């Protein structure tokens, strides 16, 4: 009996090496399997594939179905049996957002001598445009546009009232020289003077 040598010894004679396992054989692939051309037990051929919802497909010279455009949508042409969803329009909510921001700013800066009135008018205009877009289905922020209209109107009223008050104060009490002539030399004198 030959003596067993080290299994890792490359110079050992083949008779003295331990038996090696067979080399790895991968399992057969899917494409190596036989193709089924009929249903077992029926004796007939396979039935044709069902027709697409749009009707039978037109074939090209190579046997592939002709590309078709999906109805009612945008995008690239599709193939029968594959329904490509149409591109949906992104809502244009810019006018409603601008109306809300301008309405808030017009209420906050009401004391800046007319800037609140201008911003309130812009908020009112953008809010009306935004509401019309939302009614047509082009935008999804109807409430935001309505809030912009309301805040714009409030900004116009509050800023207009403050502007009118500021103008009234300037007109009636703006000239200190007139006050000095009517009431004395120092308008800020707080001493009590009795005139008998």
CSV table of C-alpha atoms in Angstrom, one decimal:
chain,number,residue,atom,x,y,z
A,1,UNK,CA,0.0,0.0,0.0
A,2,UNK,CA,1.4,3.3,-1.0
A,3,UNK,CA,2.1,5.7,1.8
A,4,UNK,CA,-0.1,8.8,1.9
A,5,UNK,CA,1.7,12.1,1.7
A,6,UNK,CA,0.8,15.6,2.5
A,7,UNK,CA,-2.2,16.6,0.4
A,8,UNK,CA,-0.6,20.0,-0.3
A,9,UNK,CA,2.6,18.5,-1.6
A,10,UNK,CA,2.8,19.4,-5.3
A,11,UNK,CA,5.7,17.0,-5.9
A,12,UNK,CA,4.0,13.9,-4.5
A,13,UNK,CA,3.2,11.1,-7.0
A,14,UNK,CA,-0.5,10.9,-8.0
A,15,UNK,CA,-0.9,7.5,-6.4
A,16,UNK,CA,0.1,8.8,-2.9
A,17,UNK,CA,-2.3,11.8,-3.0
A,18,UNK,CA,-5.8,11.5,-1.3
A,19,UNK,CA,-8.8,11.2,-3.6
A,20,UNK,CA,-9.9,14.7,-4.8
A,21,UNK,CA,-13.6,15.7,-5.2
A,22,UNK,CA,-14.9,16.1,-8.7
A,23,UNK,CA,-14.6,19.7,-10.1
A,24,UNK,CA,-17.6,22.0,-9.6
A,25,UNK,CA,-20.3,21.7,-12.3
A,26,UNK,CA,-22.8,24.6,-12.3
A,27,UNK,CA,-26.4,23.6,-12.6
A,28,UNK,CA,-27.9,23.9,-16.1
A,29,UNK,CA,-29.2,27.5,-16.8
A,30,UNK,CA,-32.7,28.5,-17.7
A,31,UNK,CA,-31.8,28.7,-21.4
A,32,UNK,CA,-30.5,25.2,-21.4
A,33,UNK,CA,-33.9,23.8,-20.4
A,34,UNK,CA,-36.2,22.3,-23.1
A,35,UNK,CA,-38.8,24.8,-24.4
A,36,UNK,CA,-42.4,23.8,-23.9
A,37,UNK,CA,-44.4,24.1,-27.1
A,38,UNK,CA,-47.7,22.4,-26.0
A,39,UNK,CA,-49.6,21.9,-22.9
A,40,UNK,CA,-49.0,18.4,-21.4
A,41,UNK,CA,-52.1,16.2,-21.5
A,42,UNK,CA,-54.0,18.2,-24.1
A,43,UNK,CA,-52.1,17.2,-27.2
A,44,UNK,CA,-52.6,20.6,-28.7
A,45,UNK,CA,-50.5,23.7,-29.2
A,46,UNK,CA,-50.3,26.6,-26.8
A,47,UNK,CA,-53.2,29.1,-27.1
A,48,UNK,CA,-52.3,32.5,-28.6
A,49,UNK,CA,-51.6,35.3,-26.0
A,50,UNK,CA,-54.5,37.5,-25.1
A,51,UNK,CA,-55.0,40.7,-27.1
A,52,UNK,CA,-54.2,44.1,-25.6
A,53,UNK,CA,-57.1,46.4,-24.4
A,54,UNK,CA,-56.5,48.6,-27.5
A,55,UNK,CA,-57.0,45.8,-29.9
A,56,UNK,CA,-54.7,43.5,-31.8
A,57,UNK,CA,-51.2,44.7,-32.3
A,58,UNK,CA,-49.8,45.5,-35.6
A,59,UNK,CA,-46.7,43.5,-36.4
A,60,UNK,CA,-43.6,44.8,-38.0
A,61,UNK,CA,-41.5,42.8,-40.6
A,62,UNK,CA,-39.4,41.3,-37.8
A,63,UNK,CA,-42.4,40.0,-35.8
A,64,UNK,CA,-42.2,42.5,-33.0
A,65,UNK,CA,-45.4,44.6,-32.3
A,66,UNK,CA,-45.4,48.1,-33.6
A,67,UNK,CA,-45.0,50.8,-30.9
A,68,UNK,CA,-48.2,52.7,-30.1
A,69,UNK,CA,-48.8,55.9,-28.3
A,70,UNK,CA,-50.9,55.6,-25.1
A,71,UNK,CA,-54.2,57.4,-25.4
A,72,UNK,CA,-54.9,60.4,-23.2
A,73,UNK,CA,-51.4,60.9,-21.9
A,74,UNK,CA,-48.1,62.5,-22.6
A,75,UNK,CA,-44.7,60.9,-22.9
A,76,UNK,CA,-43.0,58.5,-25.1
A,77,UNK,CA,-44.7,55.8,-27.1
A,78,UNK,CA,-45.4,52.5,-25.3
A,79,UNK,CA,-45.8,48.9,-26.4
A,80,UNK,CA,-49.0,46.9,-26.2
A,81,UNK,CA,-49.5,45.3,-22.9
A,82,UNK,CA,-47.4,47.9,-21.2
A,83,UNK,CA,-49.4,50.9,-20.0
A,84,UNK,CA,-47.3,53.9,-19.6
A,85,UNK,CA,-48.8,56.4,-17.2
A,86,UNK,CA,-49.3,59.9,-18.7
A,87,UNK,CA,-47.3,62.8,-17.4
A,88,UNK,CA,-49.3,64.7,-14.8
A,89,UNK,CA,-49.1,68.5,-14.7
A,90,UNK,CA,-47.3,69.8,-11.7
A,91,UNK,CA,-49.6,72.2,-9.7
A,92,UNK,CA,-48.6,75.8,-10.1
A,93,UNK,CA,-49.0,77.0,-6.5
A,94,UNK,CA,-46.7,80.1,-6.9
A,95,UNK,CA,-49.4,82.7,-7.0
A,96,UNK,CA,-51.1,81.4,-3.8
A,97,UNK,CA,-47.8,81.3,-2.0
A,98,UNK,CA,-46.8,84.8,-3.1
A,99,UNK,CA,-50.2,86.1,-2.1
A,100,UNK,CA,-49.8,84.6,1.4
A,101,UNK,CA,-46.3,85.9,1.9
A,102,UNK,CA,-47.1,89.4,0.6
A,103,UNK,CA,-50.3,89.5,2.7
A,104,UNK,CA,-48.3,88.7,5.9
A,105,UNK,CA,-45.6,91.2,5.1
A,106,UNK,CA,-48.2,93.9,4.3
A,107,UNK,CA,-49.8,93.4,7.7
A,108,UNK,CA,-46.5,93.4,9.5
A,109,UNK,CA,-45.0,96.5,7.9
A,110,UNK,CA,-48.2,98.6,8.0
A,111,UNK,CA,-46.3,101.5,9.6
A,112,UNK,CA,-43.8,102.0,6.8
A,113,UNK,CA,-45.7,104.9,5.2
A,114,UNK,CA,-47.6,103.2,2.3
A,115,UNK,CA,-45.4,100.1,1.7
A,116,UNK,CA,-48.1,98.0,3.4
A,117,UNK,CA,-50.7,99.4,1.0
A,118,UNK,CA,-48.6,98.5,-2.1
A,119,UNK,CA,-47.8,95.0,-0.7
A,120,UNK,CA,-51.5,94.5,0.2
A,121,UNK,CA,-52.6,95.4,-3.3
A,122,UNK,CA,-50.1,92.9,-4.8
A,123,UNK,CA,-51.2,90.2,-2.3
A,124,UNK,CA,-54.8,90.8,-3.3
A,125,UNK,CA,-54.0,90.5,-7.0
A,126,UNK,CA,-51.9,87.4,-6.6
A,127,UNK,CA,-54.5,85.8,-4.3
A,128,UNK,CA,-57.3,86.3,-6.8
A,129,UNK,CA,-55.1,84.8,-9.6
A,130,UNK,CA,-54.2,81.9,-7.3
A,131,UNK,CA,-57.8,81.2,-6.5
A,132,UNK,CA,-58.8,81.2,-10.1
A,133,UNK,CA,-56.0,78.7,-10.9
A,134,UNK,CA,-57.2,76.5,-8.0
A,135,UNK,CA,-60.7,76.6,-9.3
A,136,UNK,CA,-59.5,75.5,-12.8
A,137,UNK,CA,-57.5,72.7,-11.2
A,138,UNK,CA,-54.1,74.1,-12.1
A,139,UNK,CA,-53.2,74.7,-8.4
A,140,UNK,CA,-53.8,72.8,-5.2
A,141,UNK,CA,-53.6,75.7,-2.6
A,142,UNK,CA,-57.0,77.3,-2.7
A,143,UNK,CA,-56.9,78.0,1.1
A,144,UNK,CA,-53.5,79.7,0.9
A,145,UNK,CA,-54.6,82.0,-1.9
A,146,UNK,CA,-57.7,82.9,0.1
A,147,UNK,CA,-55.6,83.7,3.1
A,148,UNK,CA,-53.4,85.9,0.9
A,149,UNK,CA,-56.5,87.8,-0.3
A,150,UNK,CA,-57.8,88.3,3.3
A,151,UNK,CA,-54.4,89.3,4.6
A,152,UNK,CA,-53.8,91.6,1.7
A,153,UNK,CA,-57.2,93.4,2.3
A,154,UNK,CA,-56.3,93.7,6.0
A,155,UNK,CA,-52.9,95.1,5.1
A,156,UNK,CA,-54.5,97.7,2.8
A,157,UNK,CA,-57.0,98.8,5.5
A,158,UNK,CA,-54.5,98.9,8.4
A,159,UNK,CA,-51.7,100.5,6.3
A,160,UNK,CA,-54.1,103.0,4.8
A,161,UNK,CA,-55.4,104.0,8.2
A,162,UNK,CA,-51.9,104.4,9.6
A,163,UNK,CA,-50.9,106.5,6.5
A,164,UNK,CA,-54.0,108.7,6.9
A,165,UNK,CA,-53.2,109.2,10.6
A,166,UNK,CA,-49.6,110.0,9.9
A,167,UNK,CA,-50.6,112.6,7.2
A,168,UNK,CA,-53.1,114.1,9.6
A,169,UNK,CA,-50.5,114.4,12.3
A,170,UNK,CA,-48.0,116.0,10.0
A,171,UNK,CA,-50.5,118.5,8.7
A,172,UNK,CA,-51.9,119.5,12.1
A,173,UNK,CA,-48.8,119.3,14.3
A,174,UNK,CA,-46.0,119.3,11.8
A,175,UNK,CA,-45.0,123.0,12.0
A,176,UNK,CA,-43.4,123.7,15.4
A,177,UNK,CA,-43.0,127.4,14.5
A,178,UNK,CA,-46.7,127.8,14.5
A,179,UNK,CA,-46.9,126.1,17.9
A,180,UNK,CA,-44.3,128.4,19.4
A,181,UNK,CA,-46.2,131.5,18.2
A,182,UNK,CA,-49.5,130.3,19.6
A,183,UNK,CA,-48.3,128.8,22.9
A,184,UNK,CA,-45.1,130.4,23.8
A,185,UNK,CA,-41.4,129.9,23.2
A,186,UNK,CA,-40.8,126.4,24.4
A,187,UNK,CA,-43.2,123.7,23.3
A,188,UNK,CA,-41.6,121.2,25.7
A,189,UNK,CA,-41.8,123.4,28.8
A,190,UNK,CA,-43.7,121.5,31.5
A,191,UNK,CA,-43.8,124.1,34.2
A,192,UNK,CA,-47.2,125.4,35.2
A,193,UNK,CA,-47.6,129.1,34.7
A,194,UNK,CA,-50.6,130.9,36.1
A,195,UNK,CA,-51.8,133.9,34.2
A,196,UNK,CA,-53.8,136.2,36.4
